[in-house]
mmCIF file with all atom_site columns, C-alpha atoms in Angstrom:
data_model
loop_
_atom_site.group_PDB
_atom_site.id
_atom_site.type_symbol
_atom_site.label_atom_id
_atom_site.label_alt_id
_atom_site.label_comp_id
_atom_site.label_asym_id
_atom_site.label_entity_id
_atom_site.label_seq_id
_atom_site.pdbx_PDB_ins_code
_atom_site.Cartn_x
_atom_site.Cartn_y
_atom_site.Cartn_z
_atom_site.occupancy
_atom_site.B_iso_or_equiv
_atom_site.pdbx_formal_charge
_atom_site.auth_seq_id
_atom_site.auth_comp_id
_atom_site.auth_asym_id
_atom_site.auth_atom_id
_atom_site.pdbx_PDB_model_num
ATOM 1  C CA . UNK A 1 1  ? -77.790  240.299 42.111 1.00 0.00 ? 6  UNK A CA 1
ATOM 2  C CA . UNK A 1 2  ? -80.848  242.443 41.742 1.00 0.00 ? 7  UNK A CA 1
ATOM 3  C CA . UNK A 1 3  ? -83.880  242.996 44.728 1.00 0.00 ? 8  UNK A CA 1
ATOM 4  C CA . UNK A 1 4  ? -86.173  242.137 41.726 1.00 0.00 ? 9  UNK A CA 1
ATOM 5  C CA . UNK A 1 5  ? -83.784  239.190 40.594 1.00 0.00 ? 10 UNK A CA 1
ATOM 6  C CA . UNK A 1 6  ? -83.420  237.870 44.396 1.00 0.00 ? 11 UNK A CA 1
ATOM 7  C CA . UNK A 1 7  ? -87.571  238.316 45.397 1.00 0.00 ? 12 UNK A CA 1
ATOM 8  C CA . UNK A 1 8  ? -87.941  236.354 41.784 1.00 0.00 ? 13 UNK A CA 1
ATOM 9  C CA . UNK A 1 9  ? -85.635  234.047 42.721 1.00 0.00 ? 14 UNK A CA 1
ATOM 10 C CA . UNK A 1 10 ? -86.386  233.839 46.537 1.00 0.00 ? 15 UNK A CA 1
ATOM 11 C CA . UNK A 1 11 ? -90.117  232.751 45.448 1.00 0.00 ? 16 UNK A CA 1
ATOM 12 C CA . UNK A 1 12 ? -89.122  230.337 43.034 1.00 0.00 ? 17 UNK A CA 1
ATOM 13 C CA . UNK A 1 13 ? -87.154  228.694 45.627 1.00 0.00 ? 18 UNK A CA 1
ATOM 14 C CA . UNK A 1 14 ? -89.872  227.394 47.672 1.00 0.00 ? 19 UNK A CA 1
ATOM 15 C CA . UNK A 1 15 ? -90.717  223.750 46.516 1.00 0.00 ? 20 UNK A CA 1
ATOM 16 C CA . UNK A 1 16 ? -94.304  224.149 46.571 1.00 0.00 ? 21 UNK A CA 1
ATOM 17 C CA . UNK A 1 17 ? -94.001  227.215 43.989 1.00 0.00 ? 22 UNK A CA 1
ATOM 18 C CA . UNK A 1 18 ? -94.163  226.334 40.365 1.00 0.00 ? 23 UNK A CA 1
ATOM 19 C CA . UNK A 1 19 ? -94.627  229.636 38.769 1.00 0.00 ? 24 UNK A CA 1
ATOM 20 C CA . UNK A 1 20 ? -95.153  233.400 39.115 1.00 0.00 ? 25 UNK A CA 1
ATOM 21 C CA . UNK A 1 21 ? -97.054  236.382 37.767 1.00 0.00 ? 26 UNK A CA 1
ATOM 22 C CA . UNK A 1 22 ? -95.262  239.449 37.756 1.00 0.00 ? 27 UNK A CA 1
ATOM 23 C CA . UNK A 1 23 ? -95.231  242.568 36.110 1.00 0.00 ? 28 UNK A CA 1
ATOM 24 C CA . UNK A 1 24 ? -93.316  244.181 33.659 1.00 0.00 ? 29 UNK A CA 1
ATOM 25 C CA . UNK A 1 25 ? -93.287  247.422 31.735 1.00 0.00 ? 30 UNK A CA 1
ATOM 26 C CA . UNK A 1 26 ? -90.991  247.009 28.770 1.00 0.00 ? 31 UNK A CA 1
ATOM 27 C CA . UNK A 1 27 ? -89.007  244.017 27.105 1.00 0.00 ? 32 UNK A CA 1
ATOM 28 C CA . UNK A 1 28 ? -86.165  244.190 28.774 1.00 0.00 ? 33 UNK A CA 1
ATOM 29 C CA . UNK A 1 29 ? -87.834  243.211 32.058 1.00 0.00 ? 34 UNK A CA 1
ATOM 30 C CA . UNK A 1 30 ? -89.068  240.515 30.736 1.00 0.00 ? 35 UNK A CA 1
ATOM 31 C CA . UNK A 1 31 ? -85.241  239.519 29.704 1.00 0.00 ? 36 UNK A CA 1
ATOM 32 C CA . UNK A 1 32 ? -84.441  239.956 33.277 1.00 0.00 ? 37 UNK A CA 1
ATOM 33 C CA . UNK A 1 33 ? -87.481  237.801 34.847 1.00 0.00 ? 38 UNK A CA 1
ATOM 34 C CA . UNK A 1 34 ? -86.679  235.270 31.926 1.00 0.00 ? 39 UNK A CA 1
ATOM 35 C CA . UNK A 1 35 ? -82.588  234.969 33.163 1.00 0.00 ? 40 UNK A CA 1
ATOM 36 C CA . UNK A 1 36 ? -83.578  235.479 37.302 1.00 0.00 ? 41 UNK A CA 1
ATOM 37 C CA . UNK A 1 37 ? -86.052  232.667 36.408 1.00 0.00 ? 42 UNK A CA 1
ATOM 38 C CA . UNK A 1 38 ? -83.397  230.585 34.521 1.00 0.00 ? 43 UNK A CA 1
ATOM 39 C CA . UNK A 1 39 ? -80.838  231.243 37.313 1.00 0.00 ? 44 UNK A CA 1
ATOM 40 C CA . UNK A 1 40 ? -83.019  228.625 39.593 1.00 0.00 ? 45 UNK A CA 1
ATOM 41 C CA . UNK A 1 41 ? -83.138  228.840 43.219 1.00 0.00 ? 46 UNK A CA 1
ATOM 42 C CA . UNK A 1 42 ? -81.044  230.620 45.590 1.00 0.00 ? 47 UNK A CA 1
ATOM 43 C CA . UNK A 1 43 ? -78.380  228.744 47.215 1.00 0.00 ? 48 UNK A CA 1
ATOM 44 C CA . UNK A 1 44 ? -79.157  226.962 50.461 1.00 0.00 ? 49 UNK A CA 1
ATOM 45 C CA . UNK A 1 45 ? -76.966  229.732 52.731 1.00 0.00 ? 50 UNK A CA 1
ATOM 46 C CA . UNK A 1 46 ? -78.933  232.592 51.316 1.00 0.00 ? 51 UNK A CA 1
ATOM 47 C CA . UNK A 1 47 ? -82.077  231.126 51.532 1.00 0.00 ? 52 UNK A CA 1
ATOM 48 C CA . UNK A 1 48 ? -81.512  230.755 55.580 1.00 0.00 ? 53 UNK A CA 1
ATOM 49 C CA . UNK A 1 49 ? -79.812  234.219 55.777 1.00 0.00 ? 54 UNK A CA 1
ATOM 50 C CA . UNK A 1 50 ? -83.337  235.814 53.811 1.00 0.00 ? 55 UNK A CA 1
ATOM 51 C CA . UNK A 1 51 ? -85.978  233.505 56.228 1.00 0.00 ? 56 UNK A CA 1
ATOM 52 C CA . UNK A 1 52 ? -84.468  235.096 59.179 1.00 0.00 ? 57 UNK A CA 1
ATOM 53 C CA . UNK A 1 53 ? -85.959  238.460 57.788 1.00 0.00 ? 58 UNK A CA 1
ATOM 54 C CA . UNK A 1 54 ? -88.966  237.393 56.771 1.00 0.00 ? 59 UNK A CA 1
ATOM 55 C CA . UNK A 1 55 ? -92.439  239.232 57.129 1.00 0.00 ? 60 UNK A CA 1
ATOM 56 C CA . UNK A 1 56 ? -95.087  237.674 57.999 1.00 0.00 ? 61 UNK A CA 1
ATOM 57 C CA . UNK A 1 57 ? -98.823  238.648 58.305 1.00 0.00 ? 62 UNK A CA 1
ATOM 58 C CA . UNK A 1 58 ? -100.382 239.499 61.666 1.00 0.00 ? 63 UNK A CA 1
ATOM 59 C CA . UNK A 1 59 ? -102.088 236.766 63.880 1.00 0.00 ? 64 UNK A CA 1
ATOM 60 C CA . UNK A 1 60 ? -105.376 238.712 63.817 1.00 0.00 ? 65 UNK A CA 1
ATOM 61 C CA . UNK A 1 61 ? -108.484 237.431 61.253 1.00 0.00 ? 66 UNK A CA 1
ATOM 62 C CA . UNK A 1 62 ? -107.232 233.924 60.396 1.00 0.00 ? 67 UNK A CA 1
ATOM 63 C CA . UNK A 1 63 ? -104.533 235.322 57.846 1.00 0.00 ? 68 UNK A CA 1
ATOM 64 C CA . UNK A 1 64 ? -101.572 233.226 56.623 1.00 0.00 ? 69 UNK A CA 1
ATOM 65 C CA . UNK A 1 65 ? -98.177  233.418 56.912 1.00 0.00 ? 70 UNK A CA 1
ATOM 66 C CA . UNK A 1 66 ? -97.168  235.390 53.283 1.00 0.00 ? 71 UNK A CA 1
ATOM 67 C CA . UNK A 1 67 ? -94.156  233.250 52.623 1.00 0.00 ? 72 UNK A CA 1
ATOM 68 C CA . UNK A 1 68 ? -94.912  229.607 53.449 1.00 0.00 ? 73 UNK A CA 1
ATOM 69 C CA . UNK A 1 69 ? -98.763  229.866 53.124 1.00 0.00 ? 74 UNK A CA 1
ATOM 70 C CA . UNK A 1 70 ? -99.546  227.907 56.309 1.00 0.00 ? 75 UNK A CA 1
ATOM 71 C CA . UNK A 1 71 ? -101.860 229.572 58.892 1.00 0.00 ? 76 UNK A CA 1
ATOM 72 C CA . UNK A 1 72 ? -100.634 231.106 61.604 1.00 0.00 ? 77 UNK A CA 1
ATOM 73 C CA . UNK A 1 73 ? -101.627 230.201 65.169 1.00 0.00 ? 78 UNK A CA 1
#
């Protein structure tokens, strides 16, 4: 599996995520996004091995934790 197949993939994963903008410079990317999209979420395992990783914004300003959306406190 690709980074860009797995972030796709990673994202679409969440429940609360229904679709995603991203870009692409020829029409084969676009095949790609189209399959990684197709290929539906990431199994269960993964998804727990990826969340331990995760990067999250600082707690500084009121900003929002970049994967799950909540605020941080």
């Amino acid at each position: 599996m690709t980074l860009p197949e797995m972030s796709l993939r990673f994202t679409l994963s969440h429940p609360a995520v229904s679709t995603t903008i991203v870009g692409m410079r020829d029409p084969e990317h676009v095949r790609q996004n189209v399959a990684a999209s197709d290929a539906g979420p990431l199994d269960a395992g993964l998804l727990a091995e990826l969340k331990k990783h995760r990067w999250t914004a600082s707690r500084s300003g009121g900003r929002t934790n970049l994967v799950y959306g909540r605020p941080i406190i």
